Amino acid sequence: MTAAAPKSFEGLPAEKWIDLYTVMMRIRQFEERIMPLLKEGKIKGTAHPSVGQEAVAAGVCGVLEPSDYIVSNHRGHGHCIAKGMKTAEMMAELFGKRTGSNKGKGGSMHIADLDQYIIGCTGIVGSGAPIAGGAALAAKMRNTGQAVVCFFGDGGINQGVVFEAMNMAAIWKLPVIFVCENNLYALSTPVDKMTALKQLADRAQGFGFPGHQIAGNDLRAVVRATREALHRARSGLGPTLLECKTYRWYGHSAMRPDTRAYRQREEELEWRERDPVALAEKELGKAGLLTPERIGQIQREVAKEIEDAIEFAERSPDPDLPEMFTDVYAPY
Amino acid sequence: MTAAAPKSFEGLPAEKWIDLYTVMMRIRQFEERIMPLLKEGKIKGTAHPSVGQEAVAAGVCGVLEPSDYIVSNHRGHGHCIAKGMKTAEMMAELFGKRTGSNKGKGGSMHIADLDQYIIGCTGIVGSGAPIAGGAALAAKMRNTGQAVVCFFGDGGINQGVVFEAMNMAAIWKLPVIFVCENNLYALSTPVDKMTALKQLADRAQGFGFPGHQIAGNDLRAVVRATREALHRARSGLGPTLLECKTYRWYGHSAMRPDTRAYRQREEELEWRERDPVALAEKELGKAGLLTPERIGQIQREVAKEIEDAIEFAERSPDPDLPEMFTDVYAPY
Amino acid sequence: MHTLSVAEAICEGLREEMERDPRVFLMGEDVGAIGGIFATSRGLLDKFGPERIRDTPISEASIVGHAIGAAVAGMRPVVECGGFVDFLALTMDQLVNQAAKLRYMFGGKGTVPIVVRAAQGSGVKLAAQHSQSLEAWFAHVPGLIVVCPSSPADAKGLLLAAIRNPNPVVFLEHKMLYFVKGDVPDGEGLERIGVAARRREGTDVTLVTYSLMAHRCQEAADLLGQRGISCEVLDLRTIRPWDREAVLASARKTHRLVVVHEAVKGFGVGAEIAATVMEEAFDDLDAPVVRLGAHDVPMPFNENLERETVPTVERIVEAVRKLA
Amino acid sequence: MHTLSVAEAICEGLREEMERDPRVFLMGEDVGAIGGIFATSRGLLDKFGPERIRDTPISEASIVGHAIGAAVAGMRPVVECGGFVDFLALTMDQLVNQAAKLRYMFGGKGTVPIVVRAAQGSGVKLAAQHSQSLEAWFAHVPGLIVVCPSSPADAKGLLLAAIRNPNPVVFLEHKMLYFVKGDVPDGEGLERIGVAARRREGTDVTLVTYSLMAHRCQEAADLLGQRGISCEVLDLRTIRPWDREAVLASARKTHRLVVVHEAVKGFGVGAEIAATVMEEAFDDLDAPVVRLGAHDVPMPFNENLERETVPTVERIVEAVRKLA
Ligand SMILES: Cc1ncc(C[n+]2csc(CCOP(=O)(O)OP(=O)(O)O)c2C)c(N)n1
Ligand SMILES: Cc1ncc(C[n+]2csc(CCOP(=O)(O)OP(=O)(O)O)c2C)c(N)n1
Ligand SMILES: [Mg+2]
Ligand SMILES: [Mg+2]
């Protein structure tokens, strides 16, 4: 940082913003790197990359306390990275290795780390919402001051349990933040055909709690809105719905790279212009928090970290066959 | 009717109002009569009487076309009567008799009559909503002009599929009217603890269609709101939520007659004051549509009908044991 | 010993466990003011207050979901979903795709100590949507534990075991048993999951059963005893894991088995037991294992039809007589 | 005859049936623009438009619910719920408490001609929430029909039968079979529900199977044939109702049976078949019926573990060799 750099910005210490930017870069590079690995078959199954949506994960998770919970969805790498998971463990998990965060038994759609208060990704769209509510209920009953973030998409917002969980959070004033990443499509299905609302944030009106639409590619806006929602949550005022408008750059998943059947090239290019990483660089640069040198340094550090993660994953052994039989039940 | 009686009232023919009143009386007497029969064990299982809520059933169903569908819930006798079912067949069903509307195989919670476009009562709270949506979808795809009414309670409004169905009706502009009978309690649970809304009608705001709160014990208000919603539905404008505020006079069900654990006597008495039948008598009397003589005559006619229905039910045979095995599959 | 109904025994178990362990709480529809649909939480609201005896909206899937989240976060929730097992159909994703698999998917991190209680069975004339017995669904799911007590002592003792178990337990009560009374030990009376109870020793035929049918089998065994047929009656009590050793040992002794449950026969628990006994004790069997279960129909409303849909004492007696 | 993959055969069946019958339509997540999660409706949006190839929100329970309502009102909906059978866990209430029981509860009035299609099975490294085989759940429910085709011809022929059937049909495809090619008759090629196909005649052992495992059984039978063991392979194709006669006839001929399915062994379809064969053909059996199914675990992600979780050709061969 140059000598003239401010100590804080938007009420947060300068280092915090550097951290958030670093997290965005980490997500970006992690996701960009796994795609060729998926094609090569080194990463098995599928994965849902979140490139283009980094500001949501970084901004939301960046202002949480370590002991706040998050519940993620199928597009969850970014959330997990932002909440503090080690990329090496995540990468090993994608490789299905014994050293993976889930011992190679979960894979991309189930990455989790309870030590980081990440209750996990889930492959059933919407299913995390009541689980998030339950964690929030536990926090409330025990008076721990924890908040819980529940991530889901514009598709997930129409799942029965998401509605139910919103209602339960509303009546019990649970410390939940419902973060809807509205990337305009649920797989191939455009959001404006799947609700009749002007904005998804209005969904909250049907439950009696506040909902806000946010420019999801604007790190600052995400941070601001999350802090406000967190304040509500911790004050016992209940849930908030944050609709973060964003866009996924690539296909729905590694298995479905093509988007042309349902998205226009122009729209894709337009959103590429609104690259959240570039936007953060610009904003934080303008605020005197980031210099091009620092950016370059972060990029290199992160690149090294991801390469190390890949090497770690490659080097790690597969789980032994008997691992198949463990962890079905906790011992009793 | 006296000579001075008007030919129409509120844009509906005078006879229509007499019919609606008669339907209310039929529901009232049907429900009042089955309660002792349940205690005696002549009617088997349970039943959820709708005494106190007659204006909703009569007012909503009274302005439907015969070919409009209704989907009811567990508290459905009134809906079925209002939509045109024969009380004798219903009574025989409650007795579990072969002559019952469902051959004695459904009972109170499953009374149905597809010939009357009654897709039926259901014992799973909320489950009728998507089924109603589906019937509406069929109507829309075939351009039949039919509308579909979906009845549920203040408890049912929090069931996942009810939310989902509201959303689907909104996006497809289905000709559905969601009629929420808000009788203030779901079994023992007060409505104001189970949503954080000022009024349930606001639920519709989360979906982008209109919702209205209505005095559910006021036949005229119910008729008016239903006609408006029907107009919307038939014009292709989509669904409406009608929250009809009402009250059940008795216990949740025959098996749970007692209410004292969750309702105050004062509240019960207050609502008895707002008896929808008495209110209709007063209103329609004032409008010159009903005289005390006519009321007496209707009461007697209905009483006779219900007695006949009971006699029919008593006289009817049980289904033969092999009936157990029929109707599991349609022949193929 | 003291005498309690099954409903009272469950209530006693809940109360004692909530007193013992502050992490335990009860959540579900109408569990508070009226003390539960089947009176299994009577008095608990007054004792523990609305935070720990928590009424919920009619949102079954999310009741289970909230239990999962609370459990992962360190609580020990017991939930009711409107009382009837039929409503658990609404919760299958949360129960099967989330609760049962979470620990495995997470590579052994995390536990989901929830108890999902529900009432099974027919006999109350509530027809097809309120009379099912669905234990076979849950039993097919690795990661779940499935319990079906038949007596007040077991209801309490197994409920304690279920609450203390670190895994998700589907705890299946029976509507017709709630008011059945029996002796309950004065201490905690903890029972072990996975252990069958031999209700009666016998030499000619083994009846393998559970829940309400355990009582019918006892009655049948009485009648059969009068006719000189000696029945051994095994009450499984737990369906997943079920007590293979006890069943196989009895099969090797009597050489004849009848499995009796109230659920639909086809693809029911009886099939697993019959198939396993055949696999493990084929040469010990003098006759094929007989299965009795409900006829292959939804539950009819009419009470005569309802009664005949599930195994009756007469049908059990007849099946055993044909076999012995 | 023409050659199609299973996915293409399904698509052809849908197209022909939609052309033939205006009541038929397809509804589900992503069935339109991308032609379905598993490419089973490719090109249909262009041909039939968005009313009849209808994309839905991610609201699985209500997709089935809407199908039920539309069916009762006279349509013939085919629905997909996000493609994977695992997501049908979200729909169990609509499927089991509504669709399967409606006609019965209504005393024989009304029919629910819906087809709920879903993909079962493992092999694609998607772990525990995307790899299940749940046919045993559906098979336990009177009122449902359950179909599990293994070839393109059956996929098409049985899909037509399912759509024309007036009852709710759960139509279970297999992810690993979508791209498997085979001959499909040039006419409609309608197949009958409830009839097994004898894929191979044999004399020593009968393999009873379906879906992907029908292929593994054929491979195993090839290998076993080389070692002088003659296997009969029965592909059930329909699980409810299943073809008891065909299985029993074969059991009476070979006196030895192995049931092979991908679903978890415990409380699976194999148990019903084994138990039934024992009941009906005990004296014809030279050995207990052997069951092969998945190990008692959620599906692990790692591909080695995944591969070993379900029956392999080697395990089938080994099981038959032990028996024969
Ligand atoms: C219950 C369920 N239904 C369907 C799917 C298949 N599926 C996976 S992701 C997805 C789209 C989700 O869209 P959205 O919630 O907007 O998240 P995004 O992928 O856009 O991040 C679908 C349909 C699933 N995994 N779970
Ligand atoms: C899915 C489901 N959960 C629970 C029940 C038990 N139950 C039957 S009626 C009822 C209350 C319904 O309340 P509401 O929707 O307000 O209708 P009301 O009884 O007041 O008419 C409950 C909880 C049920 N039948 N179905
Ligand atoms: Mg999206
Ligand atoms: Mg109510």
mmCIF file of N, CA, C and O and ligand atoms in Angstrom, chain B residues 48 53 73-75 109 122-126 152-157 159 181-188 248 252, chain C residues 29-30 37 58 60 81-84 87 90 130, chain D residues 93, ligand 2:
data_model
loop_
_atom_site.group_PDB
_atom_site.id
_atom_site.type_symbol
_atom_site.label_atom_id
_atom_site.label_comp_id
_atom_site.label_asym_id
_atom_site.label_seq_id
_atom_site.Cartn_x
_atom_site.Cartn_y
_atom_site.Cartn_z
ATOM 1 N N HIS B 48 -64.429 -32.366 10.239
ATOM 2 C CA HIS B 48 -64.030 -31.011 10.616
ATOM 3 C C HIS B 48 -65.163 -30.079 10.256
ATOM 4 O O HIS B 48 -65.266 -29.632 9.115
ATOM 5 N N GLN B 53 -68.460 -20.717 9.173
ATOM 6 C CA GLN B 53 -67.728 -20.315 7.968
ATOM 7 C C GLN B 53 -68.591 -20.434 6.712
ATOM 8 O O GLN B 53 -68.077 -20.418 5.594
ATOM 9 N N ASN B 73 -60.340 -28.789 1.118
ATOM 10 C CA ASN B 73 -59.342 -29.282 2.076
ATOM 11 C C ASN B 73 -60.008 -30.217 3.071
ATOM 12 O O ASN B 73 -60.982 -30.883 2.736
ATOM 13 N N HIS B 74 -59.481 -30.283 4.273
ATOM 14 C CA HIS B 74 -60.049 -31.196 5.267
ATOM 15 C C HIS B 74 -61.383 -30.682 5.807
ATOM 16 O O HIS B 74 -62.193 -31.460 6.283
ATOM 17 N N ARG B 75 -61.556 -29.372 5.771
ATOM 18 C CA ARG B 75 -62.805 -28.816 6.299
ATOM 19 C C ARG B 75 -63.695 -28.495 5.099
ATOM 20 O O ARG B 75 -63.991 -27.336 4.810
ATOM 21 N N MET B 109 -62.795 -36.688 4.888
ATOM 22 C CA MET B 109 -61.639 -35.921 4.402
ATOM 23 C C MET B 109 -61.396 -36.081 2.907
ATOM 24 O O MET B 109 -60.493 -35.440 2.374
ATOM 25 N N THR B 122 -59.132 -33.049 0.732
ATOM 26 C CA THR B 122 -57.878 -33.784 0.917
ATOM 27 C C THR B 122 -57.451 -33.652 2.362
ATOM 28 O O THR B 122 -57.705 -32.628 3.000
ATOM 29 N N GLY B 123 -56.818 -34.686 2.860
ATOM 30 C CA GLY B 123 -56.431 -34.706 4.268
ATOM 31 C C GLY B 123 -55.036 -34.194 4.525
ATOM 32 O O GLY B 123 -54.616 -34.106 5.670
ATOM 33 N N ILE B 124 -54.314 -33.872 3.484
ATOM 34 C CA ILE B 124 -52.952 -33.371 3.651
ATOM 35 C C ILE B 124 -53.012 -31.863 3.473
ATOM 36 O O ILE B 124 -53.269 -31.370 2.368
ATOM 37 N N VAL B 125 -52.782 -31.153 4.540
ATOM 38 C CA VAL B 125 -52.973 -29.702 4.514
ATOM 39 C C VAL B 125 -52.120 -29.066 3.407
ATOM 40 O O VAL B 125 -50.909 -29.286 3.349
ATOM 41 N N GLY B 126 -52.760 -28.308 2.549
ATOM 42 C CA GLY B 126 -52.067 -27.583 1.494
ATOM 43 C C GLY B 126 -51.916 -28.346 0.194
ATOM 44 O O GLY B 126 -51.634 -27.745 -0.846
ATOM 45 N N PHE B 152 -58.133 -23.263 1.203
ATOM 46 C CA PHE B 152 -57.222 -23.729 2.248
ATOM 47 C C PHE B 152 -57.358 -22.807 3.437
ATOM 48 O O PHE B 152 -58.064 -21.778 3.364
ATOM 49 N N GLY B 153 -56.685 -23.145 4.512
ATOM 50 C CA GLY B 153 -56.844 -22.371 5.741
ATOM 51 C C GLY B 153 -55.655 -21.480 6.023
ATOM 52 O O GLY B 153 -54.675 -21.440 5.267
ATOM 53 N N ASP B 154 -55.753 -20.797 7.129
ATOM 54 C CA ASP B 154 -54.632 -19.961 7.566
ATOM 55 C C ASP B 154 -53.431 -20.814 7.948
ATOM 56 O O ASP B 154 -52.293 -20.332 7.945
ATOM 57 N N GLY B 155 -53.675 -22.080 8.243
ATOM 58 C CA GLY B 155 -52.556 -22.981 8.467
ATOM 59 C C GLY B 155 -51.971 -23.458 7.151
ATOM 60 O O GLY B 155 -50.761 -23.467 6.954
ATOM 61 N N GLY B 156 -52.848 -23.828 6.252
ATOM 62 C CA GLY B 156 -52.410 -24.334 4.951
ATOM 63 C C GLY B 156 -51.576 -23.345 4.167
ATOM 64 O O GLY B 156 -50.744 -23.736 3.343
ATOM 65 N N ILE B 157 -51.762 -22.077 4.434
ATOM 66 C CA ILE B 157 -51.051 -21.061 3.632
ATOM 67 C C ILE B 157 -49.529 -21.141 3.821
ATOM 68 O O ILE B 157 -48.794 -20.593 3.000
ATOM 69 N N GLN B 159 -47.779 -24.022 3.819
ATOM 70 C CA GLN B 159 -47.276 -25.282 3.272
ATOM 71 C C GLN B 159 -46.523 -25.023 1.973
ATOM 72 O O GLN B 159 -47.010 -24.277 1.108
ATOM 73 N N GLU B 181 -59.352 -19.425 3.955
ATOM 74 C CA GLU B 181 -60.304 -19.209 5.052
ATOM 75 C C GLU B 181 -59.504 -19.011 6.331
ATOM 76 O O GLU B 181 -59.052 -19.978 6.947
ATOM 77 N N ASN B 182 -59.327 -17.775 6.671
ATOM 78 C CA ASN B 182 -58.576 -17.461 7.883
ATOM 79 C C ASN B 182 -59.528 -17.465 9.074
ATOM 80 O O ASN B 182 -60.185 -16.461 9.363
ATOM 81 N N ASN B 183 -59.579 -18.618 9.712
ATOM 82 C CA ASN B 183 -60.429 -18.731 10.910
ATOM 83 C C ASN B 183 -59.594 -18.570 12.188
ATOM 84 O O ASN B 183 -59.982 -19.033 13.253
ATOM 85 N N LEU B 184 -58.468 -17.938 12.039
ATOM 86 C CA LEU B 184 -57.590 -17.486 13.131
ATOM 87 C C LEU B 184 -56.770 -18.582 13.784
ATOM 88 O O LEU B 184 -55.828 -18.290 14.523
ATOM 89 N N TYR B 185 -57.096 -19.826 13.521
ATOM 90 C CA TYR B 185 -56.338 -20.911 14.130
ATOM 91 C C TYR B 185 -56.119 -22.048 13.139
ATOM 92 O O TYR B 185 -57.010 -22.370 12.349
ATOM 93 N N ALA B 186 -54.969 -22.624 13.224
ATOM 94 C CA ALA B 186 -54.712 -23.910 12.577
ATOM 95 C C ALA B 186 -54.659 -24.904 13.713
ATOM 96 O O ALA B 186 -53.707 -24.899 14.506
ATOM 97 N N LEU B 187 -55.715 -25.671 13.819
ATOM 98 C CA LEU B 187 -55.885 -26.518 14.994
ATOM 99 C C LEU B 187 -55.704 -25.649 16.246
ATOM 100 O O LEU B 187 -56.524 -24.778 16.470
ATOM 101 N N SER B 188 -54.614 -25.789 16.981
ATOM 102 C CA SER B 188 -54.474 -24.975 18.205
ATOM 103 C C SER B 188 -53.601 -23.746 18.007
ATOM 104 O O SER B 188 -53.356 -23.010 18.954
ATOM 105 N N ARG B 248 -64.278 -20.667 13.169
ATOM 106 C CA ARG B 248 -65.032 -21.916 13.340
ATOM 107 C C ARG B 248 -65.609 -21.930 14.737
ATOM 108 O O ARG B 248 -64.905 -21.639 15.712
ATOM 109 N N HIS B 252 -61.680 -28.146 16.563
ATOM 110 C CA HIS B 252 -61.037 -28.389 15.286
ATOM 111 C C HIS B 252 -61.704 -29.529 14.539
ATOM 112 O O HIS B 252 -61.904 -29.468 13.328
ATOM 113 N N GLU C 29 -46.036 -29.268 14.955
ATOM 114 C CA GLU C 29 -47.355 -28.649 14.908
ATOM 115 C C GLU C 29 -48.148 -29.031 16.146
ATOM 116 O O GLU C 29 -48.268 -30.208 16.466
ATOM 117 N N ASP C 30 -48.668 -28.037 16.830
ATOM 118 C CA ASP C 30 -49.578 -28.259 17.944
ATOM 119 C C ASP C 30 -48.976 -29.078 19.081
ATOM 120 O O ASP C 30 -49.680 -29.801 19.768
ATOM 121 N N ILE C 37 -50.791 -33.641 19.102
ATOM 122 C CA ILE C 37 -51.912 -34.304 18.424
ATOM 123 C C ILE C 37 -52.317 -35.586 19.140
ATOM 124 O O ILE C 37 -53.480 -35.942 19.213
ATOM 125 N N ILE C 58 -47.412 -25.184 9.536
ATOM 126 C CA ILE C 58 -47.647 -26.465 8.849
ATOM 127 C C ILE C 58 -46.716 -26.514 7.648
ATOM 128 O O ILE C 58 -47.103 -26.260 6.514
ATOM 129 N N GLU C 60 -44.010 -29.139 6.997
ATOM 130 C CA GLU C 60 -43.346 -30.353 7.484
ATOM 131 C C GLU C 60 -41.909 -30.475 7.014
ATOM 132 O O GLU C 60 -41.014 -30.824 7.788
ATOM 133 N N CYS C 81 -44.301 -33.915 12.899
ATOM 134 C CA CYS C 81 -44.743 -33.258 11.666
ATOM 135 C C CYS C 81 -46.233 -33.470 11.483
ATOM 136 O O CYS C 81 -46.675 -34.164 10.564
ATOM 137 N N GLY C 82 -47.012 -32.876 12.377
ATOM 138 C CA GLY C 82 -48.458 -33.049 12.265
ATOM 139 C C GLY C 82 -48.916 -34.397 12.766
ATOM 140 O O GLY C 82 -50.093 -34.731 12.671
ATOM 141 N N GLY C 83 -47.989 -35.170 13.287
ATOM 142 C CA GLY C 83 -48.355 -36.408 13.970
ATOM 143 C C GLY C 83 -48.376 -37.650 13.116
ATOM 144 O O GLY C 83 -47.862 -38.684 13.526
ATOM 145 N N PHE C 84 -48.930 -37.577 11.923
ATOM 146 C CA PHE C 84 -49.147 -38.780 11.124
ATOM 147 C C PHE C 84 -47.954 -39.076 10.214
ATOM 148 O O PHE C 84 -47.423 -38.175 9.565
ATOM 149 N N PHE C 87 -47.575 -37.740 6.641
ATOM 150 C CA PHE C 87 -47.074 -36.394 6.341
ATOM 151 C C PHE C 87 -45.553 -36.391 6.171
ATOM 152 O O PHE C 87 -44.991 -35.435 5.645
ATOM 153 N N LEU C 90 -43.890 -35.612 2.920
ATOM 154 C CA LEU C 90 -43.488 -34.248 2.588
ATOM 155 C C LEU C 90 -42.041 -33.969 2.961
ATOM 156 O O LEU C 90 -41.463 -32.962 2.530
ATOM 157 N N HIS C 130 -54.198 -41.094 6.154
ATOM 158 C CA HIS C 130 -53.868 -41.004 7.586
ATOM 159 C C HIS C 130 -53.693 -42.378 8.224
ATOM 160 O O HIS C 130 -53.870 -42.514 9.429
ATOM 161 N N ASP D 93 -45.325 -36.772 -1.331
ATOM 162 C CA ASP D 93 -46.713 -36.553 -0.919
ATOM 163 C C ASP D 93 -47.635 -36.514 -2.126
ATOM 164 O O ASP D 93 -48.664 -37.193 -2.159
HETATM 165 C C1 LIG E 2 -49.608 -31.944 5.900
HETATM 166 C C2 LIG E 2 -50.470 -31.986 7.113
HETATM 167 N N1 LIG E 2 -49.974 -31.566 8.285
HETATM 168 C C3 LIG E 2 -50.733 -31.595 9.389
HETATM 169 C C4 LIG E 2 -52.022 -32.057 9.351
HETATM 170 C C5 LIG E 2 -52.872 -32.103 10.620
HETATM 171 N N2 LIG E 2 -53.866 -31.046 10.541
HETATM 172 C C6 LIG E 2 -55.078 -31.249 10.028
HETATM 173 S S1 LIG E 2 -55.981 -29.853 9.907
HETATM 174 C C7 LIG E 2 -54.725 -28.935 10.604
HETATM 175 C C8 LIG E 2 -54.884 -27.474 10.824
HETATM 176 C C9 LIG E 2 -55.218 -26.799 9.559
HETATM 177 O O1 LIG E 2 -55.399 -25.450 9.812
HETATM 178 P P1 LIG E 2 -56.022 -24.486 8.728
HETATM 179 O O2 LIG E 2 -55.299 -24.676 7.440
HETATM 180 O O3 LIG E 2 -56.037 -23.138 9.294
HETATM 181 O O4 LIG E 2 -57.485 -25.019 8.487
HETATM 182 P P2 LIG E 2 -58.685 -25.073 9.553
HETATM 183 O O5 LIG E 2 -58.594 -26.386 10.225
HETATM 184 O O6 LIG E 2 -58.524 -23.928 10.469
HETATM 185 O O7 LIG E 2 -59.909 -24.979 8.724
HETATM 186 C C10 LIG E 2 -53.649 -29.727 10.891
HETATM 187 C C11 LIG E 2 -52.383 -29.260 11.484
HETATM 188 C C12 LIG E 2 -52.496 -32.500 8.105
HETATM 189 N N3 LIG E 2 -53.727 -33.010 7.969
HETATM 190 N N4 LIG E 2 -51.720 -32.433 7.006
#
